[in-house]
């Protein structure tokens, strides 16, 4: 059934429940001198390109490929529209490798037709920190689908990760592959219900009018928690301590240091928003919340072309109840004109989703590890990891 994935060091469906197989790496590292030195072969008319997404021209090419060919919902009504600034942020964390930003061009026209990326990350699994790649933005142009180009892209990024002496990876997908370490549910909180209904993102509930629906989702004009403010650069040490301690409670999570927190959590306009609670008495940082900005193109609609969505990222509560903290996050997202606030049921998110009027979406997100076997699938609440 999975001609490609059956050949890869990932948990296989046939091995589910086999308690004789230990948790941990499936294959041992090979000496670097034994890693294939040349790129994998592409069909004749295509060539590899290592992408530098800093110059506007190259970033434009990647942006356009993704804007017209990346992930859609199951009814092809919406397509992710990552911004160029978002892509630069997502692909250039501390210690990134340019060689892991891989494009494929048509030799004759130089048109970019496929893409895949990796970034380095330290991921903790139980009590072990593993140096991994996070793989994302796998995309093949719509006109070149089902020609088995994806397996070549995946083998090539794997080869380049191996060349940096890393042997594991983490990735997420909306489809089931061999085999998820966890399966999470997307939840959506309407901020602009009229637009969401107009564009077919959501529907008017049974026995609901538009005006009752608008009233149902109304939020206060301003945030409620005293000391709630935007994160600033001088907060990096305090936020790092807060988040490291919080993430240590999950089975799988990133191992963030101060450099990572500065990169991933310091606010960047229209990319990443982070807020914290500084106690008005002690000036301690006690709570934190964050969301990233990922608009979707609305496909074939008369009056609207973009859905502005916020995605819950990392949230930590020690004093302010998580429910109240996330309600304040919804209030800022509404102030900033987002149409919807999305979240997965990871970490402790289940404790606020229903109460804050999130509803389950029609999409799931499956989490995977490459070359790392898990004995059992995790519950979403055991996952402390959010990928972009
Ligand atoms: S998930 C988003 C993936 N992208 C999209 O959905 C965009 C729209 N779709 C496309 O562009 C986030 C194409 O449909 C793609 C497949 C390119 C998806 N992950 O070329 P063929 C990520 O970026 C397998 C993994 O004919 P295609 C995460 C499929 O099961 N495998 O298909 C990426 C089949 O193999 P099988 C996927 O439709 C993680 C084979 O590809 C997949 O023209 C990557 C068919 O290939 C997916 N999302 O192109 C893995 N979708 O065995 C990283 C399909 O079943 C692993 N397939 O026959 C780790 C690597 C690093 C290790 C380092 C140590
Ligand atoms: C790798 N980083 O399906 C990511 N989104 O629910 C790649 N549904 O937006 C993997 N179909 O339910 C991505 N509205 C996998 C996800 C791909 C995108 C996707 C889903 C997630 C989504 C929306 C729109 C559905 C349109 C028709 C949805 C219902 C909202 C409603 C609001 C009011 C309360 C109940 C729910």
mmCIF file of N, CA, C and O in Angstrom, residues 64-158:
data_model
loop_
_atom_site.group_PDB
_atom_site.id
_atom_site.type_symbol
_atom_site.label_atom_id
_atom_site.label_comp_id
_atom_site.label_asym_id
_atom_site.label_seq_id
_atom_site.Cartn_x
_atom_site.Cartn_y
_atom_site.Cartn_z
ATOM 1 N N UNK A 64 5.377 32.008 -4.535
ATOM 2 C CA UNK A 64 4.387 31.765 -5.590
ATOM 3 C C UNK A 64 4.077 30.275 -5.748
ATOM 4 O O UNK A 64 2.914 29.898 -5.899
ATOM 5 N N UNK A 65 5.107 29.427 -5.681
ATOM 6 C CA UNK A 65 4.850 27.983 -5.759
ATOM 7 C C UNK A 65 3.871 27.571 -4.654
ATOM 8 O O UNK A 65 2.874 26.886 -4.904
ATOM 9 N N UNK A 66 4.164 28.009 -3.422
ATOM 10 C CA UNK A 66 3.318 27.602 -2.290
ATOM 11 C C UNK A 66 1.932 28.232 -2.381
ATOM 12 O O UNK A 66 0.913 27.583 -2.113
ATOM 13 N N UNK A 67 1.883 29.495 -2.769
ATOM 14 C CA UNK A 67 0.592 30.202 -2.808
ATOM 15 C C UNK A 67 -0.396 29.525 -3.748
ATOM 16 O O UNK A 67 -1.598 29.507 -3.489
ATOM 17 N N UNK A 68 0.119 28.929 -4.829
ATOM 18 C CA UNK A 68 -0.793 28.309 -5.800
ATOM 19 C C UNK A 68 -0.873 26.787 -5.701
ATOM 20 O O UNK A 68 -1.735 26.179 -6.348
ATOM 21 N N UNK A 69 0.032 26.172 -4.906
ATOM 22 C CA UNK A 69 0.102 24.700 -4.933
ATOM 23 C C UNK A 69 0.183 24.019 -3.571
ATOM 24 O O UNK A 69 0.271 22.798 -3.508
ATOM 25 N N UNK A 70 0.168 24.789 -2.470
ATOM 26 C CA UNK A 70 0.359 24.140 -1.160
ATOM 27 C C UNK A 70 -0.969 23.596 -0.609
ATOM 28 O O UNK A 70 -1.918 23.358 -1.367
ATOM 29 N N UNK A 71 -1.043 23.415 0.686
ATOM 30 C CA UNK A 71 -2.136 22.645 1.315
ATOM 31 C C UNK A 71 -3.509 23.307 1.179
ATOM 32 O O UNK A 71 -3.655 24.504 1.462
ATOM 33 N N UNK A 72 -4.517 22.494 0.823
ATOM 34 C CA UNK A 72 -5.910 22.939 0.778
ATOM 35 C C UNK A 72 -6.736 22.091 1.745
ATOM 36 O O UNK A 72 -6.316 21.005 2.140
ATOM 37 N N UNK A 73 -7.915 22.565 2.111
ATOM 38 C CA UNK A 73 -8.834 21.756 2.918
ATOM 39 C C UNK A 73 -9.451 20.681 2.007
ATOM 40 O O UNK A 73 -9.270 20.717 0.787
ATOM 41 N N UNK A 74 -10.199 19.773 2.610
ATOM 42 C CA UNK A 74 -10.672 18.603 1.846
ATOM 43 C C UNK A 74 -11.684 18.959 0.755
ATOM 44 O O UNK A 74 -11.933 18.153 -0.129
ATOM 45 N N UNK A 75 -12.270 20.152 0.826
ATOM 46 C CA UNK A 75 -13.221 20.543 -0.221
ATOM 47 C C UNK A 75 -12.638 21.615 -1.157
ATOM 48 O O UNK A 75 -13.386 22.227 -1.928
ATOM 49 N N UNK A 76 -11.340 21.847 -1.057
ATOM 50 C CA UNK A 76 -10.634 22.794 -1.935
ATOM 51 C C UNK A 76 -11.278 24.175 -1.948
ATOM 52 O O UNK A 76 -11.431 24.791 -3.003
ATOM 53 N N UNK A 77 -11.622 24.661 -0.760
ATOM 54 C CA UNK A 77 -12.216 26.001 -0.638
ATOM 55 C C UNK A 77 -11.185 27.023 -0.165
ATOM 56 O O UNK A 77 -11.351 28.224 -0.388
ATOM 57 N N UNK A 78 -10.160 26.538 0.529
ATOM 58 C CA UNK A 78 -9.130 27.411 1.116
ATOM 59 C C UNK A 78 -7.755 26.818 0.860
ATOM 60 O O UNK A 78 -7.611 25.599 0.839
ATOM 61 N N UNK A 79 -6.748 27.681 0.664
ATOM 62 C CA UNK A 79 -5.364 27.203 0.515
ATOM 63 C C UNK A 79 -4.460 28.064 1.390
ATOM 64 O O UNK A 79 -4.570 29.298 1.368
ATOM 65 N N UNK A 80 -3.576 27.433 2.160
ATOM 66 C CA UNK A 80 -2.631 28.172 3.008
ATOM 67 C C UNK A 80 -1.880 29.206 2.179
ATOM 68 O O UNK A 80 -1.443 28.927 1.053
ATOM 69 N N UNK A 81 -1.706 30.388 2.746
ATOM 70 C CA UNK A 81 -0.996 31.472 2.069
ATOM 71 C C UNK A 81 0.050 32.068 3.026
ATOM 72 O O UNK A 81 -0.080 33.187 3.500
ATOM 73 N N UNK A 82 1.094 31.278 3.296
ATOM 74 C CA UNK A 82 2.205 31.756 4.136
ATOM 75 C C UNK A 82 2.824 32.987 3.491
ATOM 76 O O UNK A 82 3.110 32.977 2.295
ATOM 77 N N UNK A 83 3.057 34.044 4.278
ATOM 78 C CA UNK A 83 3.673 35.274 3.738
ATOM 79 C C UNK A 83 5.179 35.087 3.573
ATOM 80 O O UNK A 83 5.777 34.180 4.170
ATOM 81 N N UNK A 84 5.795 35.951 2.798
ATOM 82 C CA UNK A 84 7.250 35.865 2.585
ATOM 83 C C UNK A 84 8.003 36.079 3.901
ATOM 84 O O UNK A 84 8.970 35.366 4.193
ATOM 85 N N UNK A 85 7.556 37.061 4.698
ATOM 86 C CA UNK A 85 8.232 37.291 5.983
ATOM 87 C C UNK A 85 8.068 36.079 6.896
ATOM 88 O O UNK A 85 8.983 35.722 7.648
ATOM 89 N N UNK A 86 6.913 35.429 6.816
ATOM 90 C CA UNK A 86 6.681 34.223 7.614
ATOM 91 C C UNK A 86 7.665 33.132 7.181
ATOM 92 O O UNK A 86 8.290 32.465 8.013
ATOM 93 N N UNK A 87 7.822 32.957 5.863
ATOM 94 C CA UNK A 87 8.719 31.904 5.358
ATOM 95 C C UNK A 87 10.151 32.154 5.818
ATOM 96 O O UNK A 87 10.854 31.228 6.239
ATOM 97 N N UNK A 88 10.573 33.420 5.782
ATOM 98 C CA UNK A 88 11.950 33.736 6.230
ATOM 99 C C UNK A 88 12.106 33.384 7.702
ATOM 100 O O UNK A 88 13.108 32.796 8.124
ATOM 101 N N UNK A 89 11.093 33.721 8.493
ATOM 102 C CA UNK A 89 11.124 33.412 9.932
ATOM 103 C C UNK A 89 11.118 31.893 10.158
ATOM 104 O O UNK A 89 11.906 31.361 10.943
ATOM 105 N N UNK A 90 10.240 31.206 9.443
ATOM 106 C CA UNK A 90 10.075 29.765 9.647
ATOM 107 C C UNK A 90 11.320 28.986 9.241
ATOM 108 O O UNK A 90 11.595 27.921 9.795
ATOM 109 N N UNK A 91 12.068 29.518 8.266
ATOM 110 C CA UNK A 91 13.165 28.738 7.679
ATOM 111 C C UNK A 91 14.549 29.157 8.167
ATOM 112 O O UNK A 91 15.538 28.522 7.816
ATOM 113 N N UNK A 92 14.637 30.239 8.960
ATOM 114 C CA UNK A 92 15.958 30.704 9.396
ATOM 115 C C UNK A 92 16.076 30.842 10.912
ATOM 116 O O UNK A 92 16.496 31.876 11.427
ATOM 117 N N UNK A 93 15.780 29.763 11.648
ATOM 118 C CA UNK A 93 15.997 29.795 13.101
ATOM 119 C C UNK A 93 17.491 29.691 13.406
ATOM 120 O O UNK A 93 18.280 29.444 12.483
ATOM 121 N N UNK A 94 17.885 29.850 14.660
ATOM 122 C CA UNK A 94 19.301 29.715 15.019
ATOM 123 C C UNK A 94 19.886 28.404 14.492
ATOM 124 O O UNK A 94 19.269 27.346 14.653
ATOM 125 N N UNK A 95 21.039 28.495 13.823
ATOM 126 C CA UNK A 95 21.748 27.301 13.358
ATOM 127 C C UNK A 95 21.160 26.638 12.132
ATOM 128 O O UNK A 95 21.499 25.492 11.831
ATOM 129 N N UNK A 96 20.304 27.345 11.386
ATOM 130 C CA UNK A 96 19.690 26.715 10.207
ATOM 131 C C UNK A 96 20.731 26.416 9.136
ATOM 132 O O UNK A 96 21.806 27.002 9.110
ATOM 133 N N UNK A 97 20.380 25.473 8.252
ATOM 134 C CA UNK A 97 21.269 25.116 7.137
ATOM 135 C C UNK A 97 20.602 25.533 5.833
ATOM 136 O O UNK A 97 19.498 25.078 5.542
ATOM 137 N N UNK A 98 21.293 26.347 5.047
ATOM 138 C CA UNK A 98 20.732 26.750 3.764
ATOM 139 C C UNK A 98 20.536 25.528 2.860
ATOM 140 O O UNK A 98 19.601 25.462 2.066
ATOM 141 N N UNK A 99 21.425 24.536 3.011
ATOM 142 C CA UNK A 99 21.351 23.326 2.170
ATOM 143 C C UNK A 99 20.061 22.525 2.408
ATOM 144 O O UNK A 99 19.743 21.644 1.615
ATOM 145 N N UNK A 100 19.335 22.823 3.473
ATOM 146 C CA UNK A 100 18.084 22.112 3.756
ATOM 147 C C UNK A 100 16.869 22.829 3.150
ATOM 148 O O UNK A 100 15.732 22.424 3.404
ATOM 149 N N UNK A 101 17.082 23.888 2.396
ATOM 150 C CA UNK A 101 15.982 24.599 1.717
ATOM 151 C C UNK A 101 16.071 24.243 0.231
ATOM 152 O O UNK A 101 16.846 24.829 -0.508
ATOM 153 N N UNK A 102 15.292 23.249 -0.168
ATOM 154 C CA UNK A 102 15.550 22.565 -1.435
ATOM 155 C C UNK A 102 14.420 22.805 -2.430
ATOM 156 O O UNK A 102 13.254 22.510 -2.137
ATOM 157 N N UNK A 103 14.791 23.315 -3.594
ATOM 158 C CA UNK A 103 13.823 23.508 -4.666
ATOM 159 C C UNK A 103 14.140 22.602 -5.843
ATOM 160 O O UNK A 103 15.232 22.046 -5.945
ATOM 161 N N UNK A 104 13.173 22.457 -6.726
ATOM 162 C CA UNK A 104 13.367 21.769 -8.008
ATOM 163 C C UNK A 104 12.885 22.706 -9.102
ATOM 164 O O UNK A 104 11.792 23.274 -8.995
ATOM 165 N N UNK A 105 13.724 22.889 -10.119
ATOM 166 C CA UNK A 105 13.352 23.729 -11.258
ATOM 167 C C UNK A 105 13.244 22.899 -12.536
ATOM 168 O O UNK A 105 13.916 21.866 -12.666
ATOM 169 N N UNK A 106 12.450 23.386 -13.479
ATOM 170 C CA UNK A 106 12.472 22.879 -14.846
ATOM 171 C C UNK A 106 13.738 23.443 -15.477
ATOM 172 O O UNK A 106 13.975 24.654 -15.431
ATOM 173 N N UNK A 107 14.591 22.568 -16.043
ATOM 174 C CA UNK A 107 15.892 23.012 -16.585
ATOM 175 C C UNK A 107 15.713 24.118 -17.630
ATOM 176 O O UNK A 107 16.402 25.139 -17.585
ATOM 177 N N UNK A 108 14.798 23.916 -18.570
ATOM 178 C CA UNK A 108 14.685 24.837 -19.711
ATOM 179 C C UNK A 108 14.142 26.200 -19.298
ATOM 180 O O UNK A 108 14.724 27.223 -19.639
ATOM 181 N N UNK A 109 13.065 26.230 -18.522
ATOM 182 C CA UNK A 109 12.404 27.508 -18.202
ATOM 183 C C UNK A 109 12.857 28.080 -16.863
ATOM 184 O O UNK A 109 12.563 29.228 -16.553
ATOM 185 N N UNK A 110 13.540 27.271 -16.044
ATOM 186 C CA UNK A 110 13.957 27.633 -14.680
ATOM 187 C C UNK A 110 12.770 27.819 -13.722
ATOM 188 O O UNK A 110 12.933 28.302 -12.604
ATOM 189 N N UNK A 111 11.595 27.446 -14.154
ATOM 190 C CA UNK A 111 10.414 27.570 -13.289
ATOM 191 C C UNK A 111 10.531 26.644 -12.084
ATOM 192 O O UNK A 111 10.880 25.465 -12.227
ATOM 193 N N UNK A 112 10.257 27.166 -10.874
ATOM 194 C CA UNK A 112 10.300 26.336 -9.671
ATOM 195 C C UNK A 112 9.016 25.516 -9.579
ATOM 196 O O UNK A 112 7.926 26.069 -9.651
ATOM 197 N N UNK A 113 9.181 24.197 -9.443
ATOM 198 C CA UNK A 113 8.006 23.312 -9.470
ATOM 199 C C UNK A 113 7.884 22.401 -8.241
ATOM 200 O O UNK A 113 6.883 21.692 -8.106
ATOM 201 N N UNK A 114 8.895 22.409 -7.380
ATOM 202 C CA UNK A 114 8.773 21.601 -6.163
ATOM 203 C C UNK A 114 9.683 22.175 -5.083
ATOM 204 O O UNK A 114 10.650 22.884 -5.391
ATOM 205 N N UNK A 115 9.371 21.840 -3.828
ATOM 206 C CA UNK A 115 10.064 22.439 -2.688
ATOM 207 C C UNK A 115 9.933 21.501 -1.488
ATOM 208 O O UNK A 115 8.944 20.766 -1.359
ATOM 209 N N UNK A 116 10.947 21.507 -0.641
ATOM 210 C CA UNK A 116 10.869 20.839 0.673
ATOM 211 C C UNK A 116 11.899 21.509 1.560
ATOM 212 O O UNK A 116 12.931 21.983 1.062
ATOM 213 N N UNK A 117 11.618 21.574 2.857
ATOM 214 C CA UNK A 117 12.572 22.229 3.754
ATOM 215 C C UNK A 117 12.781 21.419 5.026
ATOM 216 O O UNK A 117 11.909 20.671 5.458
ATOM 217 N N UNK A 118 13.942 21.644 5.612
ATOM 218 C CA UNK A 118 14.219 21.177 6.962
ATOM 219 C C UNK A 118 14.805 22.315 7.762
ATOM 220 O O UNK A 118 15.454 23.209 7.195
ATOM 221 N N UNK A 119 14.564 22.296 9.057
ATOM 222 C CA UNK A 119 15.257 23.198 9.987
ATOM 223 C C UNK A 119 15.707 22.350 11.177
ATOM 224 O O UNK A 119 15.053 21.357 11.504
ATOM 225 N N UNK A 120 16.818 22.739 11.799
ATOM 226 C CA UNK A 120 17.277 21.949 12.944
ATOM 227 C C UNK A 120 16.458 22.272 14.195
ATOM 228 O O UNK A 120 16.004 23.409 14.359
ATOM 229 N N UNK A 121 16.263 21.276 15.032
ATOM 230 C CA UNK A 121 15.551 21.484 16.300
ATOM 231 C C UNK A 121 16.006 20.436 17.295
ATOM 232 O O UNK A 121 16.293 19.306 16.906
ATOM 233 N N UNK A 122 16.079 20.828 18.539
ATOM 234 C CA UNK A 122 16.306 19.839 19.591
ATOM 235 C C UNK A 122 14.944 19.459 20.142
ATOM 236 O O UNK A 122 14.215 20.319 20.647
ATOM 237 N N UNK A 123 14.595 18.189 19.973
ATOM 238 C CA UNK A 123 13.284 17.712 20.426
ATOM 239 C C UNK A 123 13.516 16.719 21.559
ATOM 240 O O UNK A 123 14.293 15.766 21.410
ATOM 241 N N UNK A 124 12.850 16.967 22.668
ATOM 242 C CA UNK A 124 12.938 16.042 23.794
ATOM 243 C C UNK A 124 11.843 14.995 23.662
ATOM 244 O O UNK A 124 10.671 15.346 23.439
ATOM 245 N N UNK A 125 12.239 13.720 23.742
ATOM 246 C CA UNK A 125 11.272 12.621 23.791
ATOM 247 C C UNK A 125 11.502 11.934 25.137
ATOM 248 O O UNK A 125 12.571 11.379 25.371
ATOM 249 N N UNK A 126 10.512 12.016 26.005
ATOM 250 C CA UNK A 126 10.651 11.586 27.418
ATOM 251 C C UNK A 126 11.860 12.294 28.016
ATOM 252 O O UNK A 126 11.865 13.500 28.053
ATOM 253 N N UNK A 127 12.939 11.545 28.410
ATOM 254 C CA UNK A 127 14.030 12.268 29.073
ATOM 255 C C UNK A 127 15.273 12.418 28.198
ATOM 256 O O UNK A 127 16.347 12.751 28.687
ATOM 257 N N UNK A 128 15.086 12.204 26.874
ATOM 258 C CA UNK A 128 16.222 12.281 25.960
ATOM 259 C C UNK A 128 16.029 13.445 24.977
ATOM 260 O O UNK A 128 14.962 13.566 24.370
ATOM 261 N N UNK A 129 17.050 14.301 24.835
ATOM 262 C CA UNK A 129 16.974 15.384 23.848
ATOM 263 C C UNK A 129 17.644 14.911 22.562
ATOM 264 O O UNK A 129 18.813 14.525 22.572
ATOM 265 N N UNK A 130 16.886 14.913 21.457
ATOM 266 C CA UNK A 130 17.386 14.399 20.185
ATOM 267 C C UNK A 130 17.543 15.564 19.199
ATOM 268 O O UNK A 130 16.630 16.384 19.053
ATOM 269 N N UNK A 131 18.703 15.659 18.545
ATOM 270 C CA UNK A 131 18.909 16.671 17.506
ATOM 271 C C UNK A 131 18.223 16.196 16.234
ATOM 272 O O UNK A 131 18.607 15.173 15.677
ATOM 273 N N UNK A 132 17.203 16.909 15.837
ATOM 274 C CA UNK A 132 16.374 16.463 14.702
ATOM 275 C C UNK A 132 16.268 17.545 13.646
ATOM 276 O O UNK A 132 16.654 18.692 13.859
ATOM 277 N N UNK A 133 15.673 17.151 12.515
ATOM 278 C CA UNK A 133 15.207 18.108 11.520
ATOM 279 C C UNK A 133 13.694 18.192 11.648
ATOM 280 O O UNK A 133 13.045 17.171 11.907
ATOM 281 N N UNK A 134 13.149 19.382 11.517
ATOM 282 C CA UNK A 134 11.702 19.523 11.336
ATOM 283 C C UNK A 134 11.476 19.747 9.845
ATOM 284 O O UNK A 134 12.037 20.682 9.263
ATOM 285 N N UNK A 135 10.704 18.848 9.240
ATOM 286 C CA UNK A 135 10.477 18.910 7.785
ATOM 287 C C UNK A 135 9.128 19.585 7.527
ATOM 288 O O UNK A 135 8.129 19.261 8.183
ATOM 289 N N UNK A 136 9.112 20.507 6.582
ATOM 290 C CA UNK A 136 7.870 21.252 6.297
ATOM 291 C C UNK A 136 7.907 21.763 4.853
ATOM 292 O O UNK A 136 8.953 21.709 4.192
ATOM 293 N N UNK A 137 6.779 22.277 4.396
ATOM 294 C CA UNK A 137 6.638 22.925 3.080
ATOM 295 C C UNK A 137 6.961 21.997 1.910
ATOM 296 O O UNK A 137 7.445 22.443 0.872
ATOM 297 N N UNK A 138 6.690 20.698 2.088
ATOM 298 C CA UNK A 138 6.789 19.778 0.941
ATOM 299 C C UNK A 138 5.681 20.145 -0.044
ATOM 300 O O UNK A 138 4.502 20.150 0.313
ATOM 301 N N UNK A 139 6.072 20.457 -1.259
ATOM 302 C CA UNK A 139 5.088 20.897 -2.251
ATOM 303 C C UNK A 139 5.542 20.502 -3.647
ATOM 304 O O UNK A 139 6.696 20.739 -4.022
ATOM 305 N N UNK A 140 4.639 19.895 -4.397
ATOM 306 C CA UNK A 140 4.879 19.592 -5.815
ATOM 307 C C UNK A 140 3.792 20.319 -6.612
ATOM 308 O O UNK A 140 2.603 20.246 -6.253
ATOM 309 N N UNK A 141 4.195 21.013 -7.636
ATOM 310 C CA UNK A 141 3.266 21.762 -8.497
ATOM 311 C C UNK A 141 2.091 20.873 -8.906
ATOM 312 O O UNK A 141 2.279 19.682 -9.204
ATOM 313 N N UNK A 142 0.893 21.438 -8.937
ATOM 314 C CA UNK A 142 -0.316 20.658 -9.234
ATOM 315 C C UNK A 142 -0.189 19.855 -10.529
ATOM 316 O O UNK A 142 -0.733 18.761 -10.638
ATOM 317 N N UNK A 143 0.510 20.407 -11.528
ATOM 318 C CA UNK A 143 0.611 19.706 -12.823
ATOM 319 C C UNK A 143 1.595 18.538 -12.803
ATOM 320 O O UNK A 143 1.672 17.775 -13.760
ATOM 321 N N UNK A 144 2.375 18.399 -11.712
ATOM 322 C CA UNK A 144 3.372 17.306 -11.644
ATOM 323 C C UNK A 144 3.058 16.294 -10.553
ATOM 324 O O UNK A 144 3.933 15.525 -10.126
ATOM 325 N N UNK A 145 1.810 16.254 -10.132
ATOM 326 C CA UNK A 145 1.437 15.347 -9.041
ATOM 327 C C UNK A 145 1.386 13.882 -9.502
ATOM 328 O O UNK A 145 1.183 13.608 -10.688
ATOM 329 N N UNK A 146 1.508 12.998 -8.501
ATOM 330 C CA UNK A 146 1.398 11.526 -8.629
ATOM 331 C C UNK A 146 2.427 10.912 -9.585
ATOM 332 O O UNK A 146 2.235 9.826 -10.111
ATOM 333 N N UNK A 147 3.543 11.622 -9.786
ATOM 334 C CA UNK A 147 4.645 11.089 -10.601
ATOM 335 C C UNK A 147 5.798 10.601 -9.722
ATOM 336 O O UNK A 147 6.910 10.427 -10.206
ATOM 337 N N UNK A 148 5.535 10.411 -8.428
ATOM 338 C CA UNK A 148 6.546 9.906 -7.483
ATOM 339 C C UNK A 148 7.732 10.869 -7.312
ATOM 340 O O UNK A 148 8.856 10.439 -7.044
ATOM 341 N N UNK A 149 7.462 12.162 -7.454
ATOM 342 C CA UNK A 149 8.501 13.163 -7.175
ATOM 343 C C UNK A 149 8.680 13.353 -5.658
ATOM 344 O O UNK A 149 9.788 13.587 -5.181
ATOM 345 N N UNK A 150 7.596 13.229 -4.901
ATOM 346 C CA UNK A 150 7.678 13.451 -3.445
ATOM 347 C C UNK A 150 8.701 12.515 -2.786
ATOM 348 O O UNK A 150 9.525 12.982 -1.990
ATOM 349 N N UNK A 151 8.698 11.210 -3.092
ATOM 350 C CA UNK A 151 9.722 10.352 -2.473
ATOM 351 C C UNK A 151 11.157 10.793 -2.778
ATOM 352 O O UNK A 151 12.035 10.699 -1.904
ATOM 353 N N UNK A 152 11.402 11.320 -3.969
ATOM 354 C CA UNK A 152 12.752 11.812 -4.308
ATOM 355 C C UNK A 152 13.087 13.041 -3.465
ATOM 356 O O UNK A 152 14.207 13.180 -2.956
ATOM 357 N N UNK A 153 12.105 13.929 -3.297
ATOM 358 C CA UNK A 153 12.308 15.126 -2.465
ATOM 359 C C UNK A 153 12.646 14.708 -1.028
ATOM 360 O O UNK A 153 13.548 15.245 -0.395
ATOM 361 N N UNK A 154 11.893 13.739 -0.526
ATOM 362 C CA UNK A 154 12.078 13.294 0.859
ATOM 363 C C UNK A 154 13.448 12.613 1.020
ATOM 364 O O UNK A 154 14.165 12.859 1.992
ATOM 365 N N UNK A 155 13.844 11.793 0.038
ATOM 366 C CA UNK A 155 15.164 11.134 0.138
ATOM 367 C C UNK A 155 16.294 12.165 0.075
ATOM 368 O O UNK A 155 17.296 12.041 0.764
ATOM 369 N N UNK A 156 16.116 13.195 -0.757
ATOM 370 C CA UNK A 156 17.165 14.211 -0.885
ATOM 371 C C UNK A 156 17.296 15.036 0.400
ATOM 372 O O UNK A 156 18.406 15.306 0.852
ATOM 373 N N UNK A 157 16.182 15.420 0.992
ATOM 374 C CA UNK A 157 16.299 16.193 2.244
ATOM 375 C C UNK A 157 16.888 15.287 3.328
ATOM 376 O O UNK A 157 17.715 15.729 4.134
ATOM 377 N N UNK A 158 16.525 14.023 3.325
ATOM 378 C CA UNK A 158 17.088 13.071 4.302
ATOM 379 C C UNK A 158 18.609 12.993 4.157
ATOM 380 O O UNK A 158 19.347 13.053 5.147
#
